[in-house]
């Protein structure tokens, strides 16, 4: 019933799809009508404005009174670095000179090049 109230048929979408920020793919809105930018970790969401499911995010309504935000499905902490979402414990390389690990919502990095250690 909520879907029927929010979704109009036929769909009315802008002619040009939105230009999404880096790391946010174009997806269909909650009505399955128009292309929108998927919401990222920590961003507000609702039935129409959906989270980036390719990053394992869901619209989390558990925070009372603050509205829903995109969070990991299993409640894990995660990190967003340069528009890319990493799960807690995941190791990644944001550049050829650094190796990082996501931990408890933050990240730590170590240099991979000898000259950077000095």
JSON list of N, CA and C in Angstrom, two decimals, residues 33-97:
[
{"chain": "A", "resi": 33, "resn": "UNK", "atom": "N", "xyz": [11.17, 3.08, -11.27]},
{"chain": "A", "resi": 33, "resn": "UNK", "atom": "CA", "xyz": [10.86, 3.99, -12.38]},
{"chain": "A", "resi": 33, "resn": "UNK", "atom": "C", "xyz": [12.08, 4.73, -12.92]},
{"chain": "A", "resi": 34, "resn": "UNK", "atom": "N", "xyz": [12.64, 5.58, -12.10]},
{"chain": "A", "resi": 34, "resn": "UNK", "atom": "CA", "xyz": [13.65, 6.55, -12.56]},
{"chain": "A", "resi": 34, "resn": "UNK", "atom": "C", "xyz": [15.03, 6.19, -12.05]},
{"chain": "A", "resi": 35, "resn": "UNK", "atom": "N", "xyz": [16.04, 6.57, -12.83]},
{"chain": "A", "resi": 35, "resn": "UNK", "atom": "CA", "xyz": [17.43, 6.39, -12.42]},
{"chain": "A", "resi": 35, "resn": "UNK", "atom": "C", "xyz": [17.78, 7.47, -11.40]},
{"chain": "A", "resi": 36, "resn": "UNK", "atom": "N", "xyz": [18.36, 7.04, -10.27]},
{"chain": "A", "resi": 36, "resn": "UNK", "atom": "CA", "xyz": [18.83, 7.95, -9.23]},
{"chain": "A", "resi": 36, "resn": "UNK", "atom": "C", "xyz": [20.23, 7.51, -8.81]},
{"chain": "A", "resi": 37, "resn": "UNK", "atom": "N", "xyz": [20.92, 8.36, -8.07]},
{"chain": "A", "resi": 37, "resn": "UNK", "atom": "CA", "xyz": [22.22, 7.99, -7.50]},
{"chain": "A", "resi": 37, "resn": "UNK", "atom": "C", "xyz": [21.97, 7.19, -6.23]},
{"chain": "A", "resi": 38, "resn": "UNK", "atom": "N", "xyz": [22.59, 6.02, -6.14]},
{"chain": "A", "resi": 38, "resn": "UNK", "atom": "CA", "xyz": [22.44, 5.21, -4.92]},
{"chain": "A", "resi": 38, "resn": "UNK", "atom": "C", "xyz": [23.04, 5.96, -3.74]},
{"chain": "A", "resi": 39, "resn": "UNK", "atom": "N", "xyz": [22.40, 5.84, -2.60]},
{"chain": "A", "resi": 39, "resn": "UNK", "atom": "CA", "xyz": [22.89, 6.48, -1.39]},
{"chain": "A", "resi": 39, "resn": "UNK", "atom": "C", "xyz": [24.06, 5.67, -0.83]},
{"chain": "A", "resi": 40, "resn": "UNK", "atom": "N", "xyz": [25.00, 6.38, -0.21]},
{"chain": "A", "resi": 40, "resn": "UNK", "atom": "CA", "xyz": [26.21, 5.74, 0.32]},
{"chain": "A", "resi": 40, "resn": "UNK", "atom": "C", "xyz": [26.15, 5.63, 1.84]},
{"chain": "A", "resi": 41, "resn": "UNK", "atom": "N", "xyz": [27.16, 4.98, 2.41]},
{"chain": "A", "resi": 41, "resn": "UNK", "atom": "CA", "xyz": [27.25, 4.74, 3.85]},
{"chain": "A", "resi": 41, "resn": "UNK", "atom": "C", "xyz": [27.01, 6.03, 4.63]},
{"chain": "A", "resi": 42, "resn": "UNK", "atom": "N", "xyz": [26.04, 5.99, 5.55]},
{"chain": "A", "resi": 42, "resn": "UNK", "atom": "CA", "xyz": [25.76, 7.12, 6.42]},
{"chain": "A", "resi": 42, "resn": "UNK", "atom": "C", "xyz": [24.82, 8.16, 5.84]},
{"chain": "A", "resi": 43, "resn": "UNK", "atom": "N", "xyz": [24.48, 8.05, 4.56]},
{"chain": "A", "resi": 43, "resn": "UNK", "atom": "CA", "xyz": [23.59, 9.03, 3.94]},
{"chain": "A", "resi": 43, "resn": "UNK", "atom": "C", "xyz": [22.13, 8.68, 4.25]},
{"chain": "A", "resi": 44, "resn": "UNK", "atom": "N", "xyz": [21.25, 9.71, 4.28]},
{"chain": "A", "resi": 44, "resn": "UNK", "atom": "CA", "xyz": [19.83, 9.44, 4.55]},
{"chain": "A", "resi": 44, "resn": "UNK", "atom": "C", "xyz": [19.20, 8.65, 3.40]},
{"chain": "A", "resi": 45, "resn": "UNK", "atom": "N", "xyz": [18.22, 7.85, 3.75]},
{"chain": "A", "resi": 45, "resn": "UNK", "atom": "CA", "xyz": [17.55, 7.02, 2.74]},
{"chain": "A", "resi": 45, "resn": "UNK", "atom": "C", "xyz": [16.08, 6.86, 3.13]},
{"chain": "A", "resi": 46, "resn": "UNK", "atom": "N", "xyz": [15.29, 6.37, 2.18]},
{"chain": "A", "resi": 46, "resn": "UNK", "atom": "CA", "xyz": [13.89, 6.05, 2.41]},
{"chain": "A", "resi": 46, "resn": "UNK", "atom": "C", "xyz": [13.44, 5.10, 1.32]},
{"chain": "A", "resi": 47, "resn": "UNK", "atom": "N", "xyz": [12.13, 4.92, 1.20]},
{"chain": "A", "resi": 47, "resn": "UNK", "atom": "CA", "xyz": [11.61, 3.97, 0.22]},
{"chain": "A", "resi": 47, "resn": "UNK", "atom": "C", "xyz": [12.05, 4.32, -1.20]},
{"chain": "A", "resi": 48, "resn": "UNK", "atom": "N", "xyz": [12.04, 5.61, -1.55]},
{"chain": "A", "resi": 48, "resn": "UNK", "atom": "CA", "xyz": [12.40, 6.03, -2.91]},
{"chain": "A", "resi": 48, "resn": "UNK", "atom": "C", "xyz": [13.90, 6.13, -3.12]},
{"chain": "A", "resi": 49, "resn": "UNK", "atom": "N", "xyz": [14.62, 6.66, -2.14]},
{"chain": "A", "resi": 49, "resn": "UNK", "atom": "CA", "xyz": [16.06, 6.90, -2.25]},
{"chain": "A", "resi": 49, "resn": "UNK", "atom": "C", "xyz": [16.80, 5.74, -1.61]},
{"chain": "A", "resi": 50, "resn": "UNK", "atom": "N", "xyz": [17.18, 4.77, -2.44]},
{"chain": "A", "resi": 50, "resn": "UNK", "atom": "CA", "xyz": [17.70, 3.51, -1.94]},
{"chain": "A", "resi": 50, "resn": "UNK", "atom": "C", "xyz": [19.23, 3.54, -1.79]},
{"chain": "A", "resi": 51, "resn": "UNK", "atom": "N", "xyz": [19.72, 2.64, -0.95]},
{"chain": "A", "resi": 51, "resn": "UNK", "atom": "CA", "xyz": [21.15, 2.53, -0.66]},
{"chain": "A", "resi": 51, "resn": "UNK", "atom": "C", "xyz": [21.84, 1.69, -1.73]},
{"chain": "A", "resi": 52, "resn": "UNK", "atom": "N", "xyz": [23.15, 1.83, -1.79]},
{"chain": "A", "resi": 52, "resn": "UNK", "atom": "CA", "xyz": [23.97, 1.09, -2.76]},
{"chain": "A", "resi": 52, "resn": "UNK", "atom": "C", "xyz": [24.08, -0.37, -2.32]},
{"chain": "A", "resi": 53, "resn": "UNK", "atom": "N", "xyz": [23.23, -1.21, -2.91]},
{"chain": "A", "resi": 53, "resn": "UNK", "atom": "CA", "xyz": [23.21, -2.62, -2.55]},
{"chain": "A", "resi": 53, "resn": "UNK", "atom": "C", "xyz": [24.47, -3.36, -3.00]},
{"chain": "A", "resi": 54, "resn": "UNK", "atom": "N", "xyz": [25.16, -2.82, -4.02]},
{"chain": "A", "resi": 54, "resn": "UNK", "atom": "CA", "xyz": [26.41, -3.46, -4.47]},
{"chain": "A", "resi": 54, "resn": "UNK", "atom": "C", "xyz": [27.50, -3.35, -3.42]},
{"chain": "A", "resi": 55, "resn": "UNK", "atom": "N", "xyz": [27.35, -2.40, -2.47]},
{"chain": "A", "resi": 55, "resn": "UNK", "atom": "CA", "xyz": [28.29, -2.25, -1.37]},
{"chain": "A", "resi": 55, "resn": "UNK", "atom": "C", "xyz": [27.80, -2.95, -0.10]},
{"chain": "A", "resi": 56, "resn": "UNK", "atom": "N", "xyz": [26.68, -3.67, -0.21]},
{"chain": "A", "resi": 56, "resn": "UNK", "atom": "CA", "xyz": [26.12, -4.37, 0.95]},
{"chain": "A", "resi": 56, "resn": "UNK", "atom": "C", "xyz": [25.37, -3.46, 1.90]},
{"chain": "A", "resi": 57, "resn": "UNK", "atom": "N", "xyz": [24.86, -2.32, 1.40]},
{"chain": "A", "resi": 57, "resn": "UNK", "atom": "CA", "xyz": [24.17, -1.36, 2.26]},
{"chain": "A", "resi": 57, "resn": "UNK", "atom": "C", "xyz": [22.66, -1.52, 2.18]},
{"chain": "A", "resi": 58, "resn": "UNK", "atom": "N", "xyz": [22.01, -1.29, 3.30]},
{"chain": "A", "resi": 58, "resn": "UNK", "atom": "CA", "xyz": [20.55, -1.29, 3.38]},
{"chain": "A", "resi": 58, "resn": "UNK", "atom": "C", "xyz": [20.11, -0.01, 4.08]},
{"chain": "A", "resi": 59, "resn": "UNK", "atom": "N", "xyz": [18.84, 0.32, 3.95]},
{"chain": "A", "resi": 59, "resn": "UNK", "atom": "CA", "xyz": [18.27, 1.48, 4.63]},
{"chain": "A", "resi": 59, "resn": "UNK", "atom": "C", "xyz": [17.95, 1.04, 6.06]},
{"chain": "A", "resi": 60, "resn": "UNK", "atom": "N", "xyz": [18.67, 1.58, 7.03]},
{"chain": "A", "resi": 60, "resn": "UNK", "atom": "CA", "xyz": [18.59, 1.16, 8.43]},
{"chain": "A", "resi": 60, "resn": "UNK", "atom": "C", "xyz": [17.71, 2.14, 9.20]},
{"chain": "A", "resi": 61, "resn": "UNK", "atom": "N", "xyz": [16.57, 1.66, 9.68]},
{"chain": "A", "resi": 61, "resn": "UNK", "atom": "CA", "xyz": [15.62, 2.48, 10.42]},
{"chain": "A", "resi": 61, "resn": "UNK", "atom": "C", "xyz": [15.77, 2.31, 11.93]},
{"chain": "A", "resi": 62, "resn": "UNK", "atom": "N", "xyz": [16.84, 1.68, 12.41]},
{"chain": "A", "resi": 62, "resn": "UNK", "atom": "CA", "xyz": [16.96, 1.32, 13.82]},
{"chain": "A", "resi": 62, "resn": "UNK", "atom": "C", "xyz": [17.26, 2.51, 14.73]},
{"chain": "A", "resi": 63, "resn": "UNK", "atom": "N", "xyz": [17.86, 3.58, 14.23]},
{"chain": "A", "resi": 63, "resn": "UNK", "atom": "CA", "xyz": [18.16, 4.75, 15.07]},
{"chain": "A", "resi": 63, "resn": "UNK", "atom": "C", "xyz": [16.87, 5.54, 15.29]},
{"chain": "A", "resi": 64, "resn": "UNK", "atom": "N", "xyz": [16.37, 5.49, 16.50]},
{"chain": "A", "resi": 64, "resn": "UNK", "atom": "CA", "xyz": [15.07, 6.11, 16.81]},
{"chain": "A", "resi": 64, "resn": "UNK", "atom": "C", "xyz": [15.11, 7.63, 16.67]},
{"chain": "A", "resi": 65, "resn": "UNK", "atom": "N", "xyz": [14.14, 8.16, 15.94]},
{"chain": "A", "resi": 65, "resn": "UNK", "atom": "CA", "xyz": [13.97, 9.59, 15.84]},
{"chain": "A", "resi": 65, "resn": "UNK", "atom": "C", "xyz": [14.88, 10.33, 14.88]},
{"chain": "A", "resi": 66, "resn": "UNK", "atom": "N", "xyz": [15.90, 9.68, 14.34]},
{"chain": "A", "resi": 66, "resn": "UNK", "atom": "CA", "xyz": [16.84, 10.39, 13.47]},
{"chain": "A", "resi": 66, "resn": "UNK", "atom": "C", "xyz": [16.59, 10.13, 12.00]},
{"chain": "A", "resi": 67, "resn": "UNK", "atom": "N", "xyz": [15.60, 9.33, 11.67]},
{"chain": "A", "resi": 67, "resn": "UNK", "atom": "CA", "xyz": [15.37, 8.96, 10.28]},
{"chain": "A", "resi": 67, "resn": "UNK", "atom": "C", "xyz": [16.29, 7.82, 9.90]},
{"chain": "A", "resi": 68, "resn": "UNK", "atom": "N", "xyz": [16.12, 7.30, 8.71]},
{"chain": "A", "resi": 68, "resn": "UNK", "atom": "CA", "xyz": [16.89, 6.15, 8.27]},
{"chain": "A", "resi": 68, "resn": "UNK", "atom": "C", "xyz": [18.17, 6.60, 7.57]},
{"chain": "A", "resi": 69, "resn": "UNK", "atom": "N", "xyz": [19.21, 5.78, 7.72]},
{"chain": "A", "resi": 69, "resn": "UNK", "atom": "CA", "xyz": [20.48, 6.02, 7.03]},
{"chain": "A", "resi": 69, "resn": "UNK", "atom": "C", "xyz": [20.98, 4.71, 6.45]},
{"chain": "A", "resi": 70, "resn": "UNK", "atom": "N", "xyz": [21.82, 4.82, 5.45]},
{"chain": "A", "resi": 70, "resn": "UNK", "atom": "CA", "xyz": [22.41, 3.63, 4.83]},
{"chain": "A", "resi": 70, "resn": "UNK", "atom": "C", "xyz": [23.47, 3.04, 5.76]},
{"chain": "A", "resi": 71, "resn": "UNK", "atom": "N", "xyz": [23.37, 1.74, 5.97]},
{"chain": "A", "resi": 71, "resn": "UNK", "atom": "CA", "xyz": [24.30, 1.04, 6.84]},
{"chain": "A", "resi": 71, "resn": "UNK", "atom": "C", "xyz": [24.49, -0.37, 6.31]},
{"chain": "A", "resi": 72, "resn": "UNK", "atom": "N", "xyz": [25.51, -1.05, 6.82]},
{"chain": "A", "resi": 72, "resn": "UNK", "atom": "CA", "xyz": [25.73, -2.44, 6.42]},
{"chain": "A", "resi": 72, "resn": "UNK", "atom": "C", "xyz": [24.59, -3.31, 6.93]},
{"chain": "A", "resi": 73, "resn": "UNK", "atom": "N", "xyz": [24.25, -4.31, 6.15]},
{"chain": "A", "resi": 73, "resn": "UNK", "atom": "CA", "xyz": [23.11, -5.17, 6.47]},
{"chain": "A", "resi": 73, "resn": "UNK", "atom": "C", "xyz": [23.27, -5.88, 7.80]},
{"chain": "A", "resi": 74, "resn": "UNK", "atom": "N", "xyz": [24.45, -6.35, 8.10]},
{"chain": "A", "resi": 74, "resn": "UNK", "atom": "CA", "xyz": [24.66, -7.13, 9.31]},
{"chain": "A", "resi": 74, "resn": "UNK", "atom": "C", "xyz": [25.06, -6.27, 10.51]},
{"chain": "A", "resi": 75, "resn": "UNK", "atom": "N", "xyz": [24.99, -4.94, 10.38]},
{"chain": "A", "resi": 75, "resn": "UNK", "atom": "CA", "xyz": [25.30, -4.07, 11.50]},
{"chain": "A", "resi": 75, "resn": "UNK", "atom": "C", "xyz": [26.79, -3.82, 11.71]},
{"chain": "A", "resi": 76, "resn": "UNK", "atom": "N", "xyz": [27.65, -4.34, 10.85]},
{"chain": "A", "resi": 76, "resn": "UNK", "atom": "CA", "xyz": [29.08, -4.12, 10.97]},
{"chain": "A", "resi": 76, "resn": "UNK", "atom": "C", "xyz": [29.42, -2.65, 10.77]},
{"chain": "A", "resi": 77, "resn": "UNK", "atom": "N", "xyz": [30.50, -2.24, 11.37]},
{"chain": "A", "resi": 77, "resn": "UNK", "atom": "CA", "xyz": [31.05, -0.91, 11.07]},
{"chain": "A", "resi": 77, "resn": "UNK", "atom": "C", "xyz": [31.71, -1.00, 9.70]},
{"chain": "A", "resi": 78, "resn": "UNK", "atom": "N", "xyz": [31.87, 0.11, 9.05]},
{"chain": "A", "resi": 78, "resn": "UNK", "atom": "CA", "xyz": [32.54, 0.14, 7.76]},
{"chain": "A", "resi": 78, "resn": "UNK", "atom": "C", "xyz": [33.22, 1.48, 7.58]},
{"chain": "A", "resi": 79, "resn": "UNK", "atom": "N", "xyz": [33.94, 1.61, 6.49]},
{"chain": "A", "resi": 79, "resn": "UNK", "atom": "CA", "xyz": [34.66, 2.85, 6.18]},
{"chain": "A", "resi": 79, "resn": "UNK", "atom": "C", "xyz": [34.33, 3.25, 4.76]},
{"chain": "A", "resi": 80, "resn": "UNK", "atom": "N", "xyz": [34.28, 4.56, 4.53]},
{"chain": "A", "resi": 80, "resn": "UNK", "atom": "CA", "xyz": [34.16, 5.07, 3.17]},
{"chain": "A", "resi": 80, "resn": "UNK", "atom": "C", "xyz": [35.40, 5.89, 2.89]},
{"chain": "A", "resi": 81, "resn": "UNK", "atom": "N", "xyz": [36.14, 5.50, 1.84]},
{"chain": "A", "resi": 81, "resn": "UNK", "atom": "CA", "xyz": [37.37, 6.19, 1.45]},
{"chain": "A", "resi": 81, "resn": "UNK", "atom": "C", "xyz": [37.30, 6.47, -0.05]},
{"chain": "A", "resi": 82, "resn": "UNK", "atom": "N", "xyz": [37.39, 7.73, -0.42]},
{"chain": "A", "resi": 82, "resn": "UNK", "atom": "CA", "xyz": [37.33, 8.13, -1.83]},
{"chain": "A", "resi": 82, "resn": "UNK", "atom": "C", "xyz": [36.10, 7.57, -2.54]},
{"chain": "A", "resi": 83, "resn": "UNK", "atom": "N", "xyz": [34.96, 7.56, -1.86]},
{"chain": "A", "resi": 83, "resn": "UNK", "atom": "CA", "xyz": [33.72, 7.10, -2.46]},
{"chain": "A", "resi": 83, "resn": "UNK", "atom": "C", "xyz": [33.54, 5.59, -2.48]},
{"chain": "A", "resi": 84, "resn": "UNK", "atom": "N", "xyz": [34.53, 4.84, -2.01]},
{"chain": "A", "resi": 84, "resn": "UNK", "atom": "CA", "xyz": [34.46, 3.38, -1.97]},
{"chain": "A", "resi": 84, "resn": "UNK", "atom": "C", "xyz": [34.19, 2.93, -0.53]},
{"chain": "A", "resi": 85, "resn": "UNK", "atom": "N", "xyz": [33.28, 1.98, -0.34]},
{"chain": "A", "resi": 85, "resn": "UNK", "atom": "CA", "xyz": [32.94, 1.49, 0.99]},
{"chain": "A", "resi": 85, "resn": "UNK", "atom": "C", "xyz": [33.68, 0.18, 1.24]},
{"chain": "A", "resi": 86, "resn": "UNK", "atom": "N", "xyz": [34.30, 0.10, 2.43]},
{"chain": "A", "resi": 86, "resn": "UNK", "atom": "CA", "xyz": [35.02, -1.11, 2.83]},
{"chain": "A", "resi": 86, "resn": "UNK", "atom": "C", "xyz": [34.41, -1.64, 4.12]},
{"chain": "A", "resi": 87, "resn": "UNK", "atom": "N", "xyz": [34.36, -2.96, 4.23]},
{"chain": "A", "resi": 87, "resn": "UNK", "atom": "CA", "xyz": [33.81, -3.60, 5.43]},
{"chain": "A", "resi": 87, "resn": "UNK", "atom": "C", "xyz": [34.87, -3.61, 6.54]},
{"chain": "A", "resi": 88, "resn": "UNK", "atom": "N", "xyz": [34.39, -3.73, 7.78]},
{"chain": "A", "resi": 88, "resn": "UNK", "atom": "CA", "xyz": [35.28, -3.80, 8.93]},
{"chain": "A", "resi": 88, "resn": "UNK", "atom": "C", "xyz": [36.26, -4.97, 8.76]},
{"chain": "A", "resi": 89, "resn": "UNK", "atom": "N", "xyz": [37.55, -4.70, 8.90]},
{"chain": "A", "resi": 89, "resn": "UNK", "atom": "CA", "xyz": [38.59, -5.72, 8.76]},
{"chain": "A", "resi": 89, "resn": "UNK", "atom": "C", "xyz": [39.14, -5.85, 7.35]},
{"chain": "A", "resi": 90, "resn": "UNK", "atom": "N", "xyz": [38.51, -5.23, 6.38]},
{"chain": "A", "resi": 90, "resn": "UNK", "atom": "CA", "xyz": [38.95, -5.35, 4.98]},
{"chain": "A", "resi": 90, "resn": "UNK", "atom": "C", "xyz": [40.24, -4.55, 4.75]},
{"chain": "A", "resi": 91, "resn": "UNK", "atom": "N", "xyz": [41.17, -5.16, 4.01]},
{"chain": "A", "resi": 91, "resn": "UNK", "atom": "CA", "xyz": [42.43, -4.51, 3.64]},
{"chain": "A", "resi": 91, "resn": "UNK", "atom": "C", "xyz": [42.30, -3.99, 2.21]},
{"chain": "A", "resi": 92, "resn": "UNK", "atom": "N", "xyz": [42.78, -2.74, 1.98]},
{"chain": "A", "resi": 92, "resn": "UNK", "atom": "CA", "xyz": [42.67, -2.15, 0.65]},
{"chain": "A", "resi": 92, "resn": "UNK", "atom": "C", "xyz": [43.86, -1.25, 0.39]},
{"chain": "A", "resi": 93, "resn": "UNK", "atom": "N", "xyz": [44.08, -0.93, -0.89]},
{"chain": "A", "resi": 93, "resn": "UNK", "atom": "CA", "xyz": [45.16, -0.05, -1.31]},
{"chain": "A", "resi": 93, "resn": "UNK", "atom": "C", "xyz": [44.59, 1.16, -2.03]},
{"chain": "A", "resi": 94, "resn": "UNK", "atom": "N", "xyz": [44.50, 2.33, -1.36]},
{"chain": "A", "resi": 94, "resn": "UNK", "atom": "CA", "xyz": [43.98, 3.51, -2.03]},
{"chain": "A", "resi": 94, "resn": "UNK", "atom": "C", "xyz": [44.95, 4.09, -3.05]},
{"chain": "A", "resi": 95, "resn": "UNK", "atom": "N", "xyz": [46.23, 3.71, -2.93]},
{"chain": "A", "resi": 95, "resn": "UNK", "atom": "CA", "xyz": [47.25, 4.12, -3.91]},
{"chain": "A", "resi": 95, "resn": "UNK", "atom": "C", "xyz": [48.33, 3.05, -3.91]},
{"chain": "A", "resi": 96, "resn": "UNK", "atom": "N", "xyz": [49.27, 3.18, -4.86]},
{"chain": "A", "resi": 96, "resn": "UNK", "atom": "CA", "xyz": [50.35, 2.19, -4.93]},
{"chain": "A", "resi": 96, "resn": "UNK", "atom": "C", "xyz": [51.32, 2.33, -3.77]},
{"chain": "A", "resi": 97, "resn": "UNK", "atom": "N", "xyz": [51.23, 3.42, -3.01]},
{"chain": "A", "resi": 97, "resn": "UNK", "atom": "CA", "xyz": [52.17, 3.67, -1.91]},
{"chain": "A", "resi": 97, "resn": "UNK", "atom": "C", "xyz": [51.63, 3.31, -0.53]}
]
